C-alpha positions in Angstrom: 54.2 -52.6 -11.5 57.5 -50.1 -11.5 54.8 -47.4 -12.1 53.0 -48.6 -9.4 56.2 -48.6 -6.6 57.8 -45.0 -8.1 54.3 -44.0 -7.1 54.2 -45.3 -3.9 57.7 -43.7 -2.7 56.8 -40.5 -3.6 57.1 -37.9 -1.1 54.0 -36.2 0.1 54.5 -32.3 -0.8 54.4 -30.1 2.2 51.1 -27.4 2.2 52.6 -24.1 2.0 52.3 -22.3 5.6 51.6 -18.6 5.9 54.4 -16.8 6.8 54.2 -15.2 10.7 53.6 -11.7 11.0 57.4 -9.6 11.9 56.6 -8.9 15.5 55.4 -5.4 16.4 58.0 -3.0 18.4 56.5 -2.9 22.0 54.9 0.7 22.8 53.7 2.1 25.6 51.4 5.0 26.4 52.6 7.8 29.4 50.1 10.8 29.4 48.6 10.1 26.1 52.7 10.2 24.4 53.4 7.1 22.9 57.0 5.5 23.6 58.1 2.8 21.2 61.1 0.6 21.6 63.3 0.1 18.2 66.2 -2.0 17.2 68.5 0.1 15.0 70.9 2.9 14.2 69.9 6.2 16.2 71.2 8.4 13.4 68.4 6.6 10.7 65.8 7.9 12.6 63.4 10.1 10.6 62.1 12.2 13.8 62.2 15.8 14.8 64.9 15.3 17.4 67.8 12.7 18.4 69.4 12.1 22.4 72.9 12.1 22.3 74.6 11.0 24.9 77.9 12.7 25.4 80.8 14.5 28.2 80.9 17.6 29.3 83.2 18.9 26.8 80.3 17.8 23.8 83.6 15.9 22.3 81.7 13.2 19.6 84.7 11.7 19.3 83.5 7.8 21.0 80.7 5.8 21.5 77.2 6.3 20.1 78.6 10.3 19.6 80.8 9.4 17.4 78.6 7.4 15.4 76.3 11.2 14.9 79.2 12.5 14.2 80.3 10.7 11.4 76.6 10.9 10.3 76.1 14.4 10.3 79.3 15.9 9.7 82.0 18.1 11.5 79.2 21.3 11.4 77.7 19.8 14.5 80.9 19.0 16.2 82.2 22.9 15.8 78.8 23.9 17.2 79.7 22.4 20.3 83.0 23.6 20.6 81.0 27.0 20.1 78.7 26.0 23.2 81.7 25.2 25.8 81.9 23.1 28.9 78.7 21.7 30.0 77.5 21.2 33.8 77.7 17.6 34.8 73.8 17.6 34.3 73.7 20.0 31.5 71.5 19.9 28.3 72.7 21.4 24.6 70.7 21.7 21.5 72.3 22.1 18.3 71.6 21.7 14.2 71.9 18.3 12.8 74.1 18.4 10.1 73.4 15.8 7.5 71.0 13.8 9.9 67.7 13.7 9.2 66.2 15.3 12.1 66.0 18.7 12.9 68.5 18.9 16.2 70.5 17.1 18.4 69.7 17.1 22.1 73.1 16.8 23.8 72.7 15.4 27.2 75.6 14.9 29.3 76.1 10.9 30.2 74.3 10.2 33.5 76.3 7.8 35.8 73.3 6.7 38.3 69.5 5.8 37.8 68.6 9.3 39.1 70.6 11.1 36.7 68.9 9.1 33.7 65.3 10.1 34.9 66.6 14.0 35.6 68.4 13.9 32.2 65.4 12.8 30.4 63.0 15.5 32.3 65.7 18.3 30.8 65.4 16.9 27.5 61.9 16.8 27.2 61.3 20.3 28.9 64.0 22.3 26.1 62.6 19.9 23.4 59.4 21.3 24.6 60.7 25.4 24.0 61.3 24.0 20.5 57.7 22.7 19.9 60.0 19.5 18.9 57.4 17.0 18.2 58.8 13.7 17.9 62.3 12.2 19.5 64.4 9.6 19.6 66.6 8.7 22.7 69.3 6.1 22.6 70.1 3.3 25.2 71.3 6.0 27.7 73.6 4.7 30.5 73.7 1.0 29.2 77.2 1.5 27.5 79.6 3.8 29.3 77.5 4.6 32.4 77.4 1.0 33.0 74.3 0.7 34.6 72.1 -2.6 34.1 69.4 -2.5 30.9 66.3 -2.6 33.5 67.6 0.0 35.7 68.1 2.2 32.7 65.1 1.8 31.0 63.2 2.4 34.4 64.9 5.2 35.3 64.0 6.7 31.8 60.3 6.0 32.7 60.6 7.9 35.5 61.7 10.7 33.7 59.0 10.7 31.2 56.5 10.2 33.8 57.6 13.0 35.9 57.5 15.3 32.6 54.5 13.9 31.3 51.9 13.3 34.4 52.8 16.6 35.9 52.1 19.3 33.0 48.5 20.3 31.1 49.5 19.7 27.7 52.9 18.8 25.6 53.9 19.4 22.1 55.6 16.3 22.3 53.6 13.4 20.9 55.6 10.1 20.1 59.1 9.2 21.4 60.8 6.4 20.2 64.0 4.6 22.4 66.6 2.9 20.1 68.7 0.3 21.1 71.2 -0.8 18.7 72.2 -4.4 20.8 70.3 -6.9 20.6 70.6 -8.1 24.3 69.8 -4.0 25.4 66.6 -4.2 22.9 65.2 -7.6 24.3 66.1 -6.4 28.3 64.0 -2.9 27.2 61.4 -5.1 25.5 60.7 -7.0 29.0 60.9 -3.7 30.4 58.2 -2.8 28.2 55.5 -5.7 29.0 56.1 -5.6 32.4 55.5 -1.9 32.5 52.1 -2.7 30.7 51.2 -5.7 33.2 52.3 -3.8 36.4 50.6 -0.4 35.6 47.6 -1.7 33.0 47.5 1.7 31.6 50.1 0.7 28.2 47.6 1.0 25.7 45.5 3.8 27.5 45.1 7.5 26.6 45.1 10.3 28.9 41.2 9.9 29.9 41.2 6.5 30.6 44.4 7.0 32.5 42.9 9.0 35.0 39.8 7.4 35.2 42.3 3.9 35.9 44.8 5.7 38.5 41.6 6.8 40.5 39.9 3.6 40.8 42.9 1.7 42.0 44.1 4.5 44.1 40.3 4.3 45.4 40.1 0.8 45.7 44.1 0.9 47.1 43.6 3.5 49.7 40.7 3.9 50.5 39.7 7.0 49.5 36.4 9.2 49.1 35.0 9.6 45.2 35.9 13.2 45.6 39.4 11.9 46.1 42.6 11.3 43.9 46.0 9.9 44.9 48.8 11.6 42.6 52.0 10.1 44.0 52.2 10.9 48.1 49.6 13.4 47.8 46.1 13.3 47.9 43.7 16.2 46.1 40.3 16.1 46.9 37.5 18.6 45.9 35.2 20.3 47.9 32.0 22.6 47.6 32.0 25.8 50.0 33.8 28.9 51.1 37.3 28.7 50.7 38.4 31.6 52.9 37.1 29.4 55.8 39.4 26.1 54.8 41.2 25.1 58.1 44.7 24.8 56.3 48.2 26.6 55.5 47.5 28.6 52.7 44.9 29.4 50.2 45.8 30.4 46.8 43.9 33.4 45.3 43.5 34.1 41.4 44.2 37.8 40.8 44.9 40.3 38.5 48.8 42.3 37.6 47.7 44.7 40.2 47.1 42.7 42.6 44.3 44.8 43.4 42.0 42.3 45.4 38.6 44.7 45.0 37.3 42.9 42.2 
């Protein structure tokens, strides 16, 4: 009888559960680059190049500078001092030390949306001179520039779509943004999926993204199949002469000469 009641207040051993899956860093695809948001310290990063934020003296002595500085070591600070007093909107590339990467991408602090998006277009462009591959940026303008998370991250967008959806081909291939708060990482993260919902292209390569940006600019405007929509202007292609096009000016493909009897 005891038997029977120690066996009747047993408790019933739970089934073990599977653990859930870590959940994946949000990426998001801009003309066929992919951009991936990470939680973390910038100066881990195993990547061809890392954004530094900084002044226009390149002093990396504060802030998310003077974490890469105590990372890679006073050689990098004593190449800036080499390099001088920067223009408010001024780009520097320099060794990295003890880091990881190859450079450092000095970028002086932007203070408004538009000088995020024009900061990030000068990075990409002398990253670009440097067939730098792969890059990390930091939170830029969420610490010291005091601008909110979502106009940040948008503002960074703009500058990667303006680099990205306006030249043939890029050396650049993967980006990642670090944010080492948590809050900045979440707002991005938002930022992230609503970037995907809003444009539908996040997971798309550069093919499909064309072939999506003319149908809804089609199905949007109104438009002719020989017609595209890129920003406020619209290209369309024709068949015919094109010395006889009623317009402002043609453009004519020539040689060094210039000599136009060929």
């Amino acid at each position: 009888v005891i038997k029977q009641q120690k066996e009747a207040f047993k408790l019933p051993i739970p089934s073990p559960q599977a653990s859930k899956p870590a959940p994946t860093d949000p990426t998001v695809l801009i003309g066929g680059v992919s951009i991936k948001l990470k939680q973390g310290d910038i100066t881990q990063e195993i990547t061809d190049a890392i954004v530094n934020s900084t002044n226009t003296t390149l002093d990396l002595n504060s802030g998310v500078s003077g974490a890469i500085l105590n990372a890679a070591g006073s050689s990098v600070q004593d190449e800036c001092k080499a390099l001088g007093q920067q223009l408010a909107d001024g780009v520097a590339i320099t060794n990295s030390g003890q880091l990881q990467c190859k450079y450092i991408v000095h970028i002086v602090g932007p203070k408004s949306a538009a000088g995020i998006t024009a900061s990030v277009h000068k990075a990409l462009e002398e990253c670009e001179k440097r067939s730098i591959t792969t890059i990390a940026f930091p939170a830029i303008g969420t610490g010291k520039g005091g601008i909110s998370c979502l106009t940040a991250i948008n503002a960074v967008f703009s500058g990667m779509e303006n680099y990205f959806l306006t030249i043939v081909s890029s050396n650049i291939k993967a980006i990642s943004i670090v944010a080492f708060e948590s809050y900045v990482y979440d707002s991005f993260a938002d930022a992230f999926e609503a970037k995907k919902l809003n444009s539908g292209v996040g997971t798309m390569g550069t093919a499909q993204m064309t072939q999506h940006i003319y149908t809804q600019t089609a199905q949007k405007g109104g438009l002719l199949p020989t017609q595209l929509r890129i920003r406020n202007v619209i290209v369309e292609v024709q068949q015919g002469n094109i010395t006889l096009q009623s317009v402002k000016g043609i453009v004519n493909s020539t040689n060094t000469t210039l000599d136009l009897n060929s």
